[in-house]
mmCIF file of C-alpha atoms and ligand atoms in Angstrom:
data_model
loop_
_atom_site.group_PDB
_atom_site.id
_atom_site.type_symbol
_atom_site.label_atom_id
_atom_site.label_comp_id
_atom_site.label_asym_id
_atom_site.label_seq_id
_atom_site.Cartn_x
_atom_site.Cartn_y
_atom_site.Cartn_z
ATOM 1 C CA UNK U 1 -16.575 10.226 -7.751
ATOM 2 C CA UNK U 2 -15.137 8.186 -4.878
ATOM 3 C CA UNK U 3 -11.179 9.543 -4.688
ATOM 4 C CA UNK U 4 -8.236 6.740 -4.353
ATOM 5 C CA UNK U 5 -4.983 8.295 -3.505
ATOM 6 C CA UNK U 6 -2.193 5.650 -3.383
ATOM 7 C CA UNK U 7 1.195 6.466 -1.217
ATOM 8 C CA UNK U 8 4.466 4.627 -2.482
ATOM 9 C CA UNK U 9 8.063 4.939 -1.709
ATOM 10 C CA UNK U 10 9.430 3.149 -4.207
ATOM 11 C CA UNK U 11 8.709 0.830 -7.202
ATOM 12 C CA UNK U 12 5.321 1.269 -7.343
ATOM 13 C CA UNK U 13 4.165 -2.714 -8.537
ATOM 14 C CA UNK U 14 1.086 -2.356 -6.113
ATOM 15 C CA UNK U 15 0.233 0.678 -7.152
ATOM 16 C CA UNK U 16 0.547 -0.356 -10.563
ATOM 17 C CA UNK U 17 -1.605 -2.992 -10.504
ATOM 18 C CA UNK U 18 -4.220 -1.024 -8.732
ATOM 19 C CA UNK U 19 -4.679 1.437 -12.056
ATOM 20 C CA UNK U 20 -4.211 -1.571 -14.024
ATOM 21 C CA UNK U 21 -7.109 -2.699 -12.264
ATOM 22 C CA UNK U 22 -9.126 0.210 -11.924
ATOM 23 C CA UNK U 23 -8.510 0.604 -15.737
ATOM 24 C CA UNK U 24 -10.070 -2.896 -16.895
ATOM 25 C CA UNK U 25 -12.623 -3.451 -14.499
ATOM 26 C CA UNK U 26 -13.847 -0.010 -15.649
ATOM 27 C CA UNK U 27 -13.983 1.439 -11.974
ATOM 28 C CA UNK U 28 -14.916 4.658 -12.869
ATOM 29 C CA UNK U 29 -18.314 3.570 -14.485
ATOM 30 C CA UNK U 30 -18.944 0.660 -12.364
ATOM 31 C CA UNK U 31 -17.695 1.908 -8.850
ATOM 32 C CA UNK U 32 -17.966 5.563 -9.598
ATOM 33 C CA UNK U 33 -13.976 5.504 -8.293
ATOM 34 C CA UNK U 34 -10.926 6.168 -9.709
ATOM 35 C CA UNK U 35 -7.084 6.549 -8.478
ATOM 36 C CA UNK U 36 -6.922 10.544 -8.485
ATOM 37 C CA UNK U 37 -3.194 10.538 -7.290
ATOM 38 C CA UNK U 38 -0.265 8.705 -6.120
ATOM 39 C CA UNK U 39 2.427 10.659 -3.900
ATOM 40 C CA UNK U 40 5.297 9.688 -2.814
ATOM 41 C CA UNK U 41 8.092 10.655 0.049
ATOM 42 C CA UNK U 42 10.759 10.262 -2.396
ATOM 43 C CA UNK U 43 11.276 11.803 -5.674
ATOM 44 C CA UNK U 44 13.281 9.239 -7.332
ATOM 45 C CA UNK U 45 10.453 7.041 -6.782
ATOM 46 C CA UNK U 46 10.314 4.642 -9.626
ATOM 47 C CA UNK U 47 6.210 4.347 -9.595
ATOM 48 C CA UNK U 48 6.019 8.159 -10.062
ATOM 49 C CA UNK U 49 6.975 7.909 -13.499
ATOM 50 C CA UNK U 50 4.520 4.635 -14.462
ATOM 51 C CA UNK U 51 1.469 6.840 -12.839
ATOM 52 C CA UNK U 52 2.405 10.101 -14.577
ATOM 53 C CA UNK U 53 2.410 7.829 -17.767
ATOM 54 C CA UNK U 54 -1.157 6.902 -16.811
ATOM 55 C CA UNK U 55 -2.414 10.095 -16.801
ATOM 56 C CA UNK U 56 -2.609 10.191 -12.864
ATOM 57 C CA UNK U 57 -1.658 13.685 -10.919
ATOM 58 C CA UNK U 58 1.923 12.937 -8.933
ATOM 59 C CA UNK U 59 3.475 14.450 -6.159
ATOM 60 C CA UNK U 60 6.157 14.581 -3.717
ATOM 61 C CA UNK U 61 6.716 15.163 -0.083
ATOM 62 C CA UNK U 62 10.410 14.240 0.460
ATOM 63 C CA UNK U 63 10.265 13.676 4.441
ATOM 64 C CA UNK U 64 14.045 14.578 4.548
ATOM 65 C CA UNK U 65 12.939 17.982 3.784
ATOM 66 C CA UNK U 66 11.222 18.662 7.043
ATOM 67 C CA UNK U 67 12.720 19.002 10.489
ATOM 68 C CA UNK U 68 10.806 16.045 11.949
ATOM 69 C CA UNK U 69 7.496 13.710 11.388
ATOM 70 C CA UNK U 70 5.178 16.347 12.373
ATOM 71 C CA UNK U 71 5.832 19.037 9.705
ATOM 72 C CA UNK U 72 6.500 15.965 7.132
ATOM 73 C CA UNK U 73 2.870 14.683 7.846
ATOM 74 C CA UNK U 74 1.086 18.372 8.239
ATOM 75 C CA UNK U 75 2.629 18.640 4.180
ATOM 76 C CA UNK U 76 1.403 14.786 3.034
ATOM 77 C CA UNK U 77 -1.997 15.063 4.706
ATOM 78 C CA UNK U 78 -2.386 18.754 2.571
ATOM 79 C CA UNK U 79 -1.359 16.854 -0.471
ATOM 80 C CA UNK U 80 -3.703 14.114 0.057
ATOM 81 C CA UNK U 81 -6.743 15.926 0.849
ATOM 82 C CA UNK U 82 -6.220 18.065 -1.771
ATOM 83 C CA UNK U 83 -8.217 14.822 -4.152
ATOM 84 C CA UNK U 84 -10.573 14.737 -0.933
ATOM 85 C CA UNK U 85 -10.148 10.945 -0.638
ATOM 86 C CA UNK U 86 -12.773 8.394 -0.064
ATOM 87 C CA UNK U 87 -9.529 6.196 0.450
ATOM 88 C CA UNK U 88 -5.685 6.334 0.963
ATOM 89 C CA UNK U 89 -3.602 3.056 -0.327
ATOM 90 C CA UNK U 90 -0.237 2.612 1.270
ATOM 91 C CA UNK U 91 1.780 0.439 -1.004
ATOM 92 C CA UNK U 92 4.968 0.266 -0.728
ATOM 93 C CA UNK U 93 4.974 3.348 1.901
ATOM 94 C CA UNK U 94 7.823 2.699 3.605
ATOM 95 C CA UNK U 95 7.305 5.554 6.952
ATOM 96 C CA UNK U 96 6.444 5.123 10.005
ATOM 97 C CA UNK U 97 2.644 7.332 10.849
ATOM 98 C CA UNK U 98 1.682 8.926 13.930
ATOM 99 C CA UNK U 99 -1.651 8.558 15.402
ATOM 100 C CA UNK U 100 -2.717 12.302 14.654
ATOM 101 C CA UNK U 101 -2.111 11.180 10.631
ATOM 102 C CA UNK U 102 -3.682 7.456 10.955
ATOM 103 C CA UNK U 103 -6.973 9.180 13.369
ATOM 104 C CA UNK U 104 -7.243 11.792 10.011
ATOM 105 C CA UNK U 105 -8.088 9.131 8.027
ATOM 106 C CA UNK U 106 -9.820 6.405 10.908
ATOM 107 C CA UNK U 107 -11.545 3.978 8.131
ATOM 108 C CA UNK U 108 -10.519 5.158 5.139
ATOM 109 C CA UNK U 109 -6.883 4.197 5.243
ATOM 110 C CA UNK U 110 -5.395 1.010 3.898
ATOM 111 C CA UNK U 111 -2.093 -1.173 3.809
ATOM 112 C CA UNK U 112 -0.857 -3.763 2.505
ATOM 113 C CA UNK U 113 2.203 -5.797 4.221
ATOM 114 C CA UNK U 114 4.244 -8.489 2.854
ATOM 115 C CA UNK U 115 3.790 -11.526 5.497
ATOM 116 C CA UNK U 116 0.732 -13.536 6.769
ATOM 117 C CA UNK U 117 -0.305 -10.689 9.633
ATOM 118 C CA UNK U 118 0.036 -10.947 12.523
ATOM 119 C CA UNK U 119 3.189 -13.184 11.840
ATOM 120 C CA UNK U 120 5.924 -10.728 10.844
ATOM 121 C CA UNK U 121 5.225 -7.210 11.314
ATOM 122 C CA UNK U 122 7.488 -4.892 10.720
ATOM 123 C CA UNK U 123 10.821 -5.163 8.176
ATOM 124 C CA UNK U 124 12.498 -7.827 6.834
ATOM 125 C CA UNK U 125 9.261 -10.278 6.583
ATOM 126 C CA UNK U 126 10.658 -12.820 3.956
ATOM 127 C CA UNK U 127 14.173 -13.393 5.514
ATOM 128 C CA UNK U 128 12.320 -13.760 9.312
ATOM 129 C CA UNK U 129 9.857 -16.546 7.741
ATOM 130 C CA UNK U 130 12.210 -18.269 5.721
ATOM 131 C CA UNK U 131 14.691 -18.027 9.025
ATOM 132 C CA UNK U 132 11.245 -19.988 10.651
ATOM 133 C CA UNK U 133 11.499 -22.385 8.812
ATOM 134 C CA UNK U 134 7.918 -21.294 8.198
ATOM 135 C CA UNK U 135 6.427 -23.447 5.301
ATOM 136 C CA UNK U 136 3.772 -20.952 3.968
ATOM 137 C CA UNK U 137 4.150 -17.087 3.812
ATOM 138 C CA UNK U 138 2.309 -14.716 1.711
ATOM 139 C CA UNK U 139 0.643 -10.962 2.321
ATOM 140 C CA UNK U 140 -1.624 -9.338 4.250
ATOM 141 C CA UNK U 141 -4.441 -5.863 3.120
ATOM 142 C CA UNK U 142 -5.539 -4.632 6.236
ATOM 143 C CA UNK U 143 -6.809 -1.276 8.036
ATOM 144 C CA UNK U 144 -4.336 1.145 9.267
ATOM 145 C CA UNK U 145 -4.436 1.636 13.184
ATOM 146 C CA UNK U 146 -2.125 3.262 15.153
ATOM 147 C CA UNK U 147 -0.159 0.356 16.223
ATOM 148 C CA UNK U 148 2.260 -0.872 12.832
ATOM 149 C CA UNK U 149 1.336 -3.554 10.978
ATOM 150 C CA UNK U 150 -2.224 -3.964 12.669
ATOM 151 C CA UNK U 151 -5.989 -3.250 11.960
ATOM 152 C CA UNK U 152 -8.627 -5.395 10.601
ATOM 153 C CA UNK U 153 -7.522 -7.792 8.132
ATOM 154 C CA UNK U 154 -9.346 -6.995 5.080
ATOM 155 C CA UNK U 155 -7.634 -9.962 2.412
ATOM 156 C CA UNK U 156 -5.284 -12.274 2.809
ATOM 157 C CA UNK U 157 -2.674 -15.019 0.005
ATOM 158 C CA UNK U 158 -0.665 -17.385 1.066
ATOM 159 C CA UNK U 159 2.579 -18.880 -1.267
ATOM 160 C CA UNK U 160 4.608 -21.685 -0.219
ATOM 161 C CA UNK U 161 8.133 -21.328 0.646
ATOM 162 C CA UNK U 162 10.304 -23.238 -1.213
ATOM 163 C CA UNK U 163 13.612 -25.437 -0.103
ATOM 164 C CA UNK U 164 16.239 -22.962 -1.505
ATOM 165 C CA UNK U 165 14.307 -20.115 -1.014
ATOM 166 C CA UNK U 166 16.100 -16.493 -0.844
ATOM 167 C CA UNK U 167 14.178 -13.257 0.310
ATOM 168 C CA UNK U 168 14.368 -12.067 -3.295
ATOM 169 C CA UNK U 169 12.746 -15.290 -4.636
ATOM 170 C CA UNK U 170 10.012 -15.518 -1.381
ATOM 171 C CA UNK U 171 9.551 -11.726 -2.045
ATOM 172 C CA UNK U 172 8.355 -12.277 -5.975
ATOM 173 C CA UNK U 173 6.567 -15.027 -5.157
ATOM 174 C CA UNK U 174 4.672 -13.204 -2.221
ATOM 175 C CA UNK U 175 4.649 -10.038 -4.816
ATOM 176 C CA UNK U 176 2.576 -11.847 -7.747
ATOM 177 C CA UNK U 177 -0.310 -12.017 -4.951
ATOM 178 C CA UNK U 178 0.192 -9.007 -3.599
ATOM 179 C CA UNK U 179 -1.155 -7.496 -7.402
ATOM 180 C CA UNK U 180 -4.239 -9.600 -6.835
ATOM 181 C CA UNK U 181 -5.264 -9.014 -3.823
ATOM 182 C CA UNK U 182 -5.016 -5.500 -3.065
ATOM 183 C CA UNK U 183 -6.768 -4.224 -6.320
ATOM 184 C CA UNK U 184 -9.584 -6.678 -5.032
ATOM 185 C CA UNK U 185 -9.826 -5.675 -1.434
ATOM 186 C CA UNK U 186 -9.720 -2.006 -2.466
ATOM 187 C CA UNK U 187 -12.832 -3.107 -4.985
ATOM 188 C CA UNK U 188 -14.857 -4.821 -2.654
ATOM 189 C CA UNK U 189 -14.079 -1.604 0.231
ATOM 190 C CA UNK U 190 -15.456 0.788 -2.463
ATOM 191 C CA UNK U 191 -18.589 -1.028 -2.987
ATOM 192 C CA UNK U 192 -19.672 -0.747 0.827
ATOM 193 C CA UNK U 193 -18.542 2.803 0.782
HETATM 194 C C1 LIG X 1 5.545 -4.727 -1.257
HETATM 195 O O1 LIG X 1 5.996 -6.037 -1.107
HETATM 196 C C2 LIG X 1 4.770 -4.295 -0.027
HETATM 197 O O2 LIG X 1 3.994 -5.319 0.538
HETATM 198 C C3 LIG X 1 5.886 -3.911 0.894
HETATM 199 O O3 LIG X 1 6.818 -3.232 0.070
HETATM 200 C C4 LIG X 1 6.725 -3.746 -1.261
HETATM 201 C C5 LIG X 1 6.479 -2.575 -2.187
HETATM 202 O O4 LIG X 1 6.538 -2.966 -3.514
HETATM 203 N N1 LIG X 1 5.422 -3.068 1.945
HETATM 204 C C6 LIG X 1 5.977 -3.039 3.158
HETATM 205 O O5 LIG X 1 6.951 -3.693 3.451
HETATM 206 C C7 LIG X 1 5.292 -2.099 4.143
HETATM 207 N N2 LIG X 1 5.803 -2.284 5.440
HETATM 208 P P1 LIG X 1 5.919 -2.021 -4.649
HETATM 209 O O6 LIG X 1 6.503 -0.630 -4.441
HETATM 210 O O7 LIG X 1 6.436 -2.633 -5.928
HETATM 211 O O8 LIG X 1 4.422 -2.043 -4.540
#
């Protein structure tokens, strides 16, 4: 059975979607994969509750319980390889990863990022395209490498943006395709793997 183990910080919609997925498109018979865990680097995470409720092993590694990145990532990479993972899903994961942690898992190790890569890496994506004047935004799956917010693009959706748009409003808009196109990327990745 090919391992998924999903990283979140927060309120877990991607990761969400990606059991939804893996749930109705029957992954487990038809991919021979299934999401084994979903971990997070804070406990008040919201999407650790929706996973336990799926029947999916949880965990934390609170990064402000460690003196620096090092230790924090030594503890997250033992939690992950504990499901010995054919594939790691950032969503939502909001830390920055050294190169030691992104080389542990060259190839196997996913994000997805809310802008139209490479416009917009980093924070604050909707505000900086709607700031743009930019008249199309949307969200990018790609590889992890060690540079942020780069890697082969794996899937891309584009949404327009709307006169009167906020960040909040681009942000759902950009969200609704962010639950399609990560569950499919991830599909289509397991089927070469
Ligand atoms: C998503 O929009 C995701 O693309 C973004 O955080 C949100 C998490 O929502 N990720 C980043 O900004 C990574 N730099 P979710 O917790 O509901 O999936």
């Amino acid at each position: 059975m090919k391992n998924i183990v999903i990283l979140i910080s927060g309120s877990g919609s991607n990761m969400a979607a990606i059991v939804r997925a893996a749930g109705r498109q029957r992954w487990a018979e038809r991919l021979n994969a299934r999401v084994a865990a979903v971990i997070s680097n804070r406990p008040d995470a919201r999407g650790l509750q929706l996973a336990a409720n799926a029947g999916i092993a949880t965990a934390v590694v609170d990064h402000k319980s460690f003196a620096g990145r090092e230790p924090f990532e030594a503890a997250l990479m033992q939690a992950i390889d504990a499901h010995a993972p054919a594939l790691v899903a950032l969503a939502g994961f909001m830390r920055i990863l050294t190169p030691g942690f992104v080389a542990h898992y060259a190839g196997r190790l996913l994000n997805i990022h809310p802008s139209l890569l490479p416009a917009f890496a980093g924070l604050h994506t909707h505000q900086r395209a709607i700031d743009e004047g930019c008249k199309l935004a949307g969200a990018t799956v790609h590889r992890v490498t060690a540079e942020l917010d780069h890697g082969d693009i794996l899937a891309q959706a584009a949404v327009p943006v709307l006169p009167g748009d906020t960040a909040e409003t681009l942000a759902a808009r950009v969200l609704t395709q962010e639950h399609l196109i990560y569950p499919r990327a991830i599909a289509d990745l397991l089927r070469t793997l």
